[in-house]
mmCIF file of C-alpha atoms in Angstrom:
data_model
loop_
_atom_site.group_PDB
_atom_site.id
_atom_site.type_symbol
_atom_site.label_atom_id
_atom_site.label_comp_id
_atom_site.label_asym_id
_atom_site.label_seq_id
_atom_site.Cartn_x
_atom_site.Cartn_y
_atom_site.Cartn_z
ATOM 1 C CA PRO Z 1 9.938 5.209 -13.655
ATOM 2 C CA VAL Z 2 6.773 5.136 -15.750
ATOM 3 C CA PHE Z 3 3.666 5.625 -13.613
ATOM 4 C CA TRP Z 4 0.637 3.413 -14.249
ATOM 5 C CA PRO Z 5 -2.463 5.451 -13.306
ATOM 6 C CA MET Z 6 -5.169 3.777 -11.243
ATOM 7 C CA ASP Z 7 -8.870 4.443 -11.734
ATOM 8 C CA GLU Z 8 -10.273 6.347 -8.754
ATOM 9 C CA GLY Z 9 -13.767 6.183 -10.252
ATOM 10 C CA ASN Z 10 -13.511 2.388 -10.221
ATOM 11 C CA GLY Z 11 -12.349 2.045 -6.636
ATOM 12 C CA TRP Z 12 -8.666 2.610 -7.470
ATOM 13 C CA GLN Z 13 -8.464 -0.481 -9.665
ATOM 14 C CA LEU Z 14 -5.838 -1.013 -12.357
ATOM 15 C CA ASP Z 15 -6.464 0.413 -15.810
ATOM 16 C CA ILE Z 16 -5.477 -2.759 -17.656
ATOM 17 C CA ALA Z 17 -6.202 -1.257 -21.070
ATOM 18 C CA ALA Z 18 -3.426 1.292 -20.501
ATOM 19 C CA LEU Z 19 -0.702 -1.204 -19.573
ATOM 20 C CA GLU Z 20 0.457 -2.294 -23.031
ATOM 21 C CA GLY Z 21 1.066 1.321 -24.023
ATOM 22 C CA LEU Z 22 3.240 1.922 -20.959
ATOM 23 C CA ILE Z 23 5.671 -0.909 -21.700
ATOM 24 C CA GLY Z 24 8.690 0.149 -23.724
ATOM 25 C CA PRO Z 25 12.057 -1.304 -24.752
ATOM 26 C CA ARG Z 26 13.611 -0.271 -21.420
ATOM 27 C CA THR Z 27 10.845 -1.718 -19.236
ATOM 28 C CA LYS Z 28 12.254 -4.365 -16.901
ATOM 29 C CA ALA Z 29 9.566 -4.788 -14.249
ATOM 30 C CA ILE Z 30 6.036 -3.881 -13.194
ATOM 31 C CA VAL Z 31 5.579 -3.208 -9.474
ATOM 32 C CA LEU Z 32 2.243 -4.195 -7.907
ATOM 33 C CA VAL Z 33 1.111 -3.699 -4.303
ATOM 34 C CA THR Z 34 -2.170 -5.179 -3.076
ATOM 35 C CA PRO Z 35 -3.716 -4.136 -0.757
ATOM 36 C CA SER Z 36 -2.476 -0.834 -2.058
ATOM 37 C CA ASN Z 37 -0.380 1.850 -0.464
ATOM 38 C CA PRO Z 38 -1.679 4.608 -0.539
ATOM 39 C CA THR Z 39 -5.280 3.790 -1.520
ATOM 40 C CA GLY Z 40 -6.120 0.692 0.527
ATOM 41 C CA ALA Z 41 -7.641 -0.881 -2.605
ATOM 42 C CA ILE Z 42 -7.498 -4.630 -3.201
ATOM 43 C CA LEU Z 43 -6.701 -5.332 -6.831
ATOM 44 C CA SER Z 44 -9.024 -7.795 -8.543
ATOM 45 C CA LYS Z 45 -7.937 -11.318 -9.460
ATOM 46 C CA GLU Z 46 -8.899 -10.729 -13.080
ATOM 47 C CA ALA Z 47 -6.809 -7.569 -13.353
ATOM 48 C CA LEU Z 48 -3.801 -9.163 -11.665
ATOM 49 C CA LEU Z 49 -3.846 -12.211 -13.926
ATOM 50 C CA GLU Z 50 -4.204 -10.051 -17.020
ATOM 51 C CA ALA Z 51 -1.329 -7.822 -15.893
ATOM 52 C CA ALA Z 52 0.793 -10.943 -15.376
ATOM 53 C CA ARG Z 53 -0.093 -12.232 -18.844
ATOM 54 C CA ILE Z 54 0.867 -8.928 -20.445
ATOM 55 C CA ALA Z 55 4.125 -8.946 -18.487
ATOM 56 C CA ARG Z 56 4.954 -12.485 -19.645
ATOM 57 C CA ASP Z 57 4.134 -11.678 -23.254
ATOM 58 C CA ASN Z 58 6.522 -8.724 -23.117
ATOM 59 C CA GLY Z 59 9.318 -10.448 -21.189
ATOM 60 C CA VAL Z 60 8.805 -8.198 -18.162
ATOM 61 C CA LEU Z 61 9.124 -9.223 -14.506
ATOM 62 C CA ILE Z 62 6.293 -8.659 -12.008
ATOM 63 C CA VAL Z 63 7.517 -7.383 -8.632
ATOM 64 C CA LEU Z 64 4.725 -8.217 -6.177
ATOM 65 C CA ASP Z 65 5.149 -6.292 -2.926
ATOM 66 C CA ASP Z 66 3.006 -7.903 -0.221
ATOM 67 C CA PRO Z 67 3.269 -6.091 3.125
ATOM 68 C CA TYR Z 68 -0.467 -5.748 3.816
ATOM 69 C CA SER Z 69 -2.221 -9.025 2.959
ATOM 70 C CA ASN Z 70 -2.842 -9.688 6.663
ATOM 71 C CA PHE Z 71 -4.976 -6.541 6.786
ATOM 72 C CA ILE Z 72 -8.068 -7.178 4.656
ATOM 73 C CA TYR Z 73 -11.426 -5.999 5.983
ATOM 74 C CA ASP Z 74 -13.898 -6.541 3.138
ATOM 75 C CA ASN Z 75 -14.355 -9.658 0.999
ATOM 76 C CA ARG Z 76 -11.300 -11.523 2.272
ATOM 77 C CA ASP Z 77 -12.411 -14.588 0.340
ATOM 78 C CA GLN Z 78 -11.962 -12.595 -2.868
ATOM 79 C CA PHE Z 79 -8.358 -11.607 -2.138
ATOM 80 C CA PHE Z 80 -5.969 -13.167 -4.629
ATOM 81 C CA ASN Z 81 -2.230 -13.549 -4.199
ATOM 82 C CA LEU Z 82 -0.753 -13.506 -7.689
ATOM 83 C CA ALA Z 83 2.343 -15.349 -6.478
ATOM 84 C CA ALA Z 84 0.147 -18.421 -5.929
ATOM 85 C CA ALA Z 85 -0.686 -18.704 -9.641
ATOM 86 C CA PRO Z 86 1.460 -21.525 -11.129
ATOM 87 C CA GLU Z 87 1.616 -19.882 -14.550
ATOM 88 C CA CYS Z 88 3.263 -16.825 -12.984
ATOM 89 C CA ALA Z 89 6.038 -18.626 -11.103
ATOM 90 C CA GLU Z 90 8.809 -17.812 -13.567
ATOM 91 C CA ASN Z 91 8.203 -14.078 -13.866
ATOM 92 C CA ILE Z 92 7.279 -12.941 -10.348
ATOM 93 C CA ALA Z 93 9.527 -11.631 -7.604
ATOM 94 C CA TYR Z 94 7.506 -11.817 -4.373
ATOM 95 C CA LEU Z 95 8.495 -9.475 -1.527
ATOM 96 C CA PHE Z 96 7.431 -9.670 2.129
ATOM 97 C CA THR Z 97 8.402 -7.538 5.105
ATOM 98 C CA PHE Z 98 7.920 -8.194 8.808
ATOM 99 C CA SER Z 99 7.550 -4.460 9.466
ATOM 100 C CA LYS Z 100 3.763 -4.370 9.099
ATOM 101 C CA ALA Z 101 1.931 -7.525 10.206
ATOM 102 C CA TYR Z 102 4.544 -8.327 12.855
ATOM 103 C CA ALA Z 103 5.186 -4.695 13.869
ATOM 104 C CA MET Z 104 8.934 -5.181 13.368
ATOM 105 C CA SER Z 105 9.749 -1.903 11.670
ATOM 106 C CA GLY Z 106 13.343 -1.026 12.408
ATOM 107 C CA TRP Z 107 14.379 -4.687 12.522
ATOM 108 C CA ARG Z 108 15.077 -4.498 8.764
ATOM 109 C CA VAL Z 109 14.026 -8.023 7.928
ATOM 110 C CA GLY Z 110 11.933 -9.584 5.181
ATOM 111 C CA TYR Z 111 12.224 -12.155 2.448
ATOM 112 C CA MET Z 112 11.949 -12.592 -1.308
ATOM 113 C CA VAL Z 113 10.738 -15.501 -3.412
ATOM 114 C CA VAL Z 114 12.170 -15.201 -6.915
ATOM 115 C CA PRO Z 115 12.760 -17.279 -10.040
ATOM 116 C CA GLU Z 116 16.006 -19.222 -9.683
ATOM 117 C CA VAL Z 117 17.556 -17.358 -12.617
ATOM 118 C CA LEU Z 118 17.462 -14.116 -10.605
ATOM 119 C CA ARG Z 119 18.949 -15.516 -7.422
ATOM 120 C CA PRO Z 120 22.698 -15.214 -8.208
ATOM 121 C CA GLU Z 121 22.455 -11.527 -9.116
ATOM 122 C CA LEU Z 122 20.259 -10.713 -6.116
ATOM 123 C CA VAL Z 123 22.719 -12.438 -3.781
ATOM 124 C CA LYS Z 124 25.509 -10.259 -5.209
ATOM 125 C CA ILE Z 125 23.515 -7.070 -4.617
ATOM 126 C CA HIS Z 126 22.556 -8.158 -1.108
ATOM 127 C CA ASP Z 127 26.139 -9.034 -0.237
ATOM 128 C CA LEU Z 128 27.455 -5.688 -1.467
ATOM 129 C CA THR Z 129 24.797 -3.571 0.250
ATOM 130 C CA MET Z 130 24.229 -5.115 3.676
ATOM 131 C CA ILE Z 131 25.950 -8.540 3.767
ATOM 132 C CA CYS Z 132 23.232 -9.928 6.028
ATOM 133 C CA THR Z 133 20.320 -8.902 8.189
ATOM 134 C CA PRO Z 134 21.278 -8.741 11.903
ATOM 135 C CA ARG Z 135 21.133 -12.207 13.436
ATOM 136 C CA ILE Z 136 18.677 -11.190 16.151
ATOM 137 C CA SER Z 137 16.280 -9.959 13.452
ATOM 138 C CA GLN Z 138 16.539 -13.275 11.617
ATOM 139 C CA ILE Z 139 15.824 -15.230 14.808
ATOM 140 C CA ALA Z 140 12.837 -13.012 15.623
ATOM 141 C CA ALA Z 141 11.461 -13.338 12.086
ATOM 142 C CA SER Z 142 11.795 -17.116 12.189
ATOM 143 C CA ALA Z 143 9.980 -17.210 15.538
ATOM 144 C CA ALA Z 144 7.219 -15.000 14.131
ATOM 145 C CA LEU Z 145 6.625 -17.365 11.209
ATOM 146 C CA GLU Z 146 6.679 -20.489 13.361
ATOM 147 C CA SER Z 147 4.479 -19.199 16.200
ATOM 148 C CA GLU Z 148 0.694 -19.139 16.465
ATOM 149 C CA SER Z 149 -0.826 -16.422 14.299
ATOM 150 C CA ALA Z 150 -3.790 -15.478 16.506
ATOM 151 C CA HIS Z 151 -2.350 -12.008 17.009
ATOM 152 C CA LEU Z 152 -2.706 -11.328 13.273
ATOM 153 C CA SER Z 153 -6.504 -11.555 13.362
ATOM 154 C CA GLU Z 154 -6.548 -9.477 16.557
ATOM 155 C CA PHE Z 155 -4.362 -6.822 14.931
ATOM 156 C CA GLU Z 156 -6.575 -6.854 11.848
ATOM 157 C CA ALA Z 157 -9.698 -6.344 13.992
ATOM 158 C CA ILE Z 158 -8.092 -3.370 15.749
ATOM 159 C CA LEU Z 159 -7.210 -1.772 12.430
ATOM 160 C CA ASP Z 160 -10.712 -2.434 11.101
ATOM 161 C CA ARG Z 161 -12.164 -0.474 14.034
ATOM 162 C CA ARG Z 162 -9.766 2.356 13.296
ATOM 163 C CA ARG Z 163 -10.750 2.230 9.637
ATOM 164 C CA ALA Z 164 -14.404 2.609 10.618
ATOM 165 C CA LEU Z 165 -13.497 5.545 12.854
ATOM 166 C CA ILE Z 166 -11.452 7.450 10.277
ATOM 167 C CA CYS Z 167 -14.165 6.948 7.649
ATOM 168 C CA GLU Z 168 -16.808 8.182 10.087
ATOM 169 C CA ARG Z 169 -14.707 11.270 10.820
ATOM 170 C CA LEU Z 170 -14.080 11.890 7.112
ATOM 171 C CA ASP Z 171 -17.841 11.737 6.556
ATOM 172 C CA ARG Z 172 -18.179 14.791 8.805
ATOM 173 C CA LEU Z 173 -16.004 16.794 6.402
ATOM 174 C CA PRO Z 174 -17.671 16.140 3.019
ATOM 175 C CA HIS Z 175 -16.857 19.677 1.879
ATOM 176 C CA VAL Z 176 -13.135 19.064 2.478
ATOM 177 C CA PHE Z 177 -12.499 15.432 1.531
ATOM 178 C CA GLU Z 178 -13.992 12.876 -0.852
ATOM 179 C CA TYR Z 179 -12.742 9.322 -0.497
ATOM 180 C CA VAL Z 180 -13.041 5.713 -1.607
ATOM 181 C CA ARG Z 181 -13.490 3.449 1.412
ATOM 182 C CA PRO Z 182 -10.307 1.376 1.805
ATOM 183 C CA GLN Z 183 -10.614 -2.409 1.721
ATOM 184 C CA GLY Z 184 -7.228 -3.278 3.189
ATOM 185 C CA ALA Z 185 -3.825 -2.033 4.432
ATOM 186 C CA TYR Z 186 -4.160 0.937 6.827
ATOM 187 C CA TYR Z 187 -4.422 3.962 4.579
ATOM 188 C CA VAL Z 188 -7.154 6.110 3.101
ATOM 189 C CA PHE Z 189 -6.469 8.429 0.166
ATOM 190 C CA PRO Z 190 -9.042 11.242 0.076
ATOM 191 C CA ARG Z 191 -9.360 13.793 -2.712
ATOM 192 C CA LEU Z 192 -9.094 17.438 -1.658
ATOM 193 C CA LEU Z 193 -12.227 19.482 -2.325
ATOM 194 C CA VAL Z 194 -11.099 22.753 -0.747
ATOM 195 C CA PRO Z 195 -9.074 25.305 -2.761
ATOM 196 C CA HIS Z 196 -5.358 24.457 -2.778
ATOM 197 C CA GLU Z 197 -2.306 24.988 -4.954
ATOM 198 C CA SER Z 198 -1.074 21.418 -4.657
ATOM 199 C CA SER Z 199 -1.172 18.469 -2.298
ATOM 200 C CA VAL Z 200 2.207 19.597 -0.940
ATOM 201 C CA GLN Z 201 0.942 23.119 -0.222
ATOM 202 C CA PHE Z 202 -2.201 21.744 1.460
ATOM 203 C CA SER Z 203 -0.186 19.327 3.605
ATOM 204 C CA ARG Z 204 2.203 22.048 4.728
ATOM 205 C CA ALA Z 205 -0.664 24.389 5.572
ATOM 206 C CA LEU Z 206 -2.433 21.626 7.508
ATOM 207 C CA LEU Z 207 0.739 21.031 9.511
ATOM 208 C CA ASP Z 208 1.431 24.721 10.151
ATOM 209 C CA ASP Z 209 -2.126 25.854 10.855
ATOM 210 C CA VAL Z 210 -3.858 22.782 12.267
ATOM 211 C CA HIS Z 211 -0.909 20.714 13.569
ATOM 212 C CA VAL Z 212 -2.020 17.603 11.685
ATOM 213 C CA THR Z 213 0.332 15.633 9.453
ATOM 214 C CA VAL Z 214 -0.712 13.926 6.207
ATOM 215 C CA THR Z 215 1.344 12.756 3.237
ATOM 216 C CA PRO Z 216 0.956 14.720 -0.021
ATOM 217 C CA GLY Z 217 -0.555 12.591 -2.757
ATOM 218 C CA ARG Z 218 2.059 13.803 -5.216
ATOM 219 C CA ALA Z 219 4.568 11.540 -3.452
ATOM 220 C CA PHE Z 220 2.794 8.563 -5.039
ATOM 221 C CA GLY Z 221 2.929 9.742 -8.636
ATOM 222 C CA PRO Z 222 1.151 12.252 -10.872
ATOM 223 C CA SER Z 223 -2.342 10.795 -10.389
ATOM 224 C CA GLY Z 224 -1.927 11.224 -6.636
ATOM 225 C CA GLU Z 225 -1.996 15.007 -6.940
ATOM 226 C CA HIS Z 226 -5.011 16.663 -5.259
ATOM 227 C CA HIS Z 227 -5.093 13.824 -2.713
ATOM 228 C CA VAL Z 228 -3.480 13.194 0.651
ATOM 229 C CA ARG Z 229 -2.689 9.921 2.366
ATOM 230 C CA MET Z 230 -3.919 9.372 5.907
ATOM 231 C CA ALA Z 231 -2.720 6.408 7.969
ATOM 232 C CA TYR Z 232 -4.921 4.864 10.653
ATOM 233 C CA CYS Z 233 -2.277 2.618 12.234
ATOM 234 C CA VAL Z 234 -2.336 4.923 15.267
ATOM 235 C CA ASP Z 235 -4.408 4.962 18.447
ATOM 236 C CA GLU Z 236 -8.041 5.993 18.142
ATOM 237 C CA ASP Z 237 -7.334 8.943 20.434
ATOM 238 C CA VAL Z 238 -4.817 10.242 17.890
ATOM 239 C CA ILE Z 239 -7.312 9.894 15.030
ATOM 240 C CA ASN Z 240 -9.972 11.716 17.023
ATOM 241 C CA LEU Z 241 -7.581 14.486 18.058
ATOM 242 C CA ALA Z 242 -6.489 15.063 14.460
ATOM 243 C CA PHE Z 243 -10.070 15.255 13.225
ATOM 244 C CA ASP Z 244 -11.202 17.409 16.136
ATOM 245 C CA ARG Z 245 -8.579 19.909 15.015
ATOM 246 C CA MET Z 246 -9.660 19.678 11.370
ATOM 247 C CA ASP Z 247 -13.333 20.012 12.362
ATOM 248 C CA ALA Z 248 -12.508 23.198 14.230
ATOM 249 C CA HIS Z 249 -10.483 24.551 11.311
ATOM 250 C CA PHE Z 250 -12.730 23.634 8.379
ATOM 251 C CA GLY Z 251 -16.086 23.386 10.143
ATOM 252 C CA ALA Z 252 -17.731 19.983 10.501
ATOM 253 C CA CYS Z 253 -21.142 19.053 9.137
#
C-alpha cells in the first residue's frame, strides 16, 4: 500500500495537496476512516469532498470505512458522511460494522453499500471466503437496526467521559506524551517525548516494566512512528490504574 500522511500539526487532517502525487497507475482505491483510527480526528467536509473529486478524476474508488460515526463528541453538526454526497455515489464503497456501536465484536457481521458494478465480484469473493455470516448474527444485526437507538447516545456519553478522563491523565504527563485531543472514535494517539528507539521498543518496555499495554504507532504507517495508540473503550478504573502505574514510573506533574 501507499501511505497518505496526515497532518498532526493540523489536528490530524488530510494533506489534500499530497494526494495527486500518491496516485499511480496501479492505484485502485483510497481508504478513508472518519472518525479516525488511530487519531480520533474527524476529517473535514471540504477535505473529504476534494479527496472524492480527485478519486473520480483519476478513476479510483473511495473505500469509506465507517465504524465510529456514532461516537462523535465535538461539533457533531459538522460531521459529514461522504457516502451521503450524491456526486460520490458511483465511486464509493461504504463499509459498516456492528462491532463498535452495537458492541457485537466476535459476531462477525456488517454491511457494504457499493456501486452496482462492483456487486457481482464482491458476491463471488464473499461466497468463496465465508459463504454467509452466521444466521444468528444476521438476526441480531437486523434487530439492532430496527430497535430504538437510545443506547447509542448513552454509549457515546460514557465514552465521552472516558475521553475526558484519559486526556486529564495525559495532561499530568506532559514530559512523556504530547497529544491532539480526539474528536471521535475511542482512541488518542500521543507523540512520545521521552527517549526511545522506536514506538515498538517503547511499547514493549511499557508492557515489561510498567505492565501497561499500548499499540505502537508504527502499526498505522510510517507517520505513526514516535506515537502510540491508547484506547479508552475500557472502564474508568482501568484507565486510572494504567495511568497510576505510568505516573509512578515516569513521575507525574
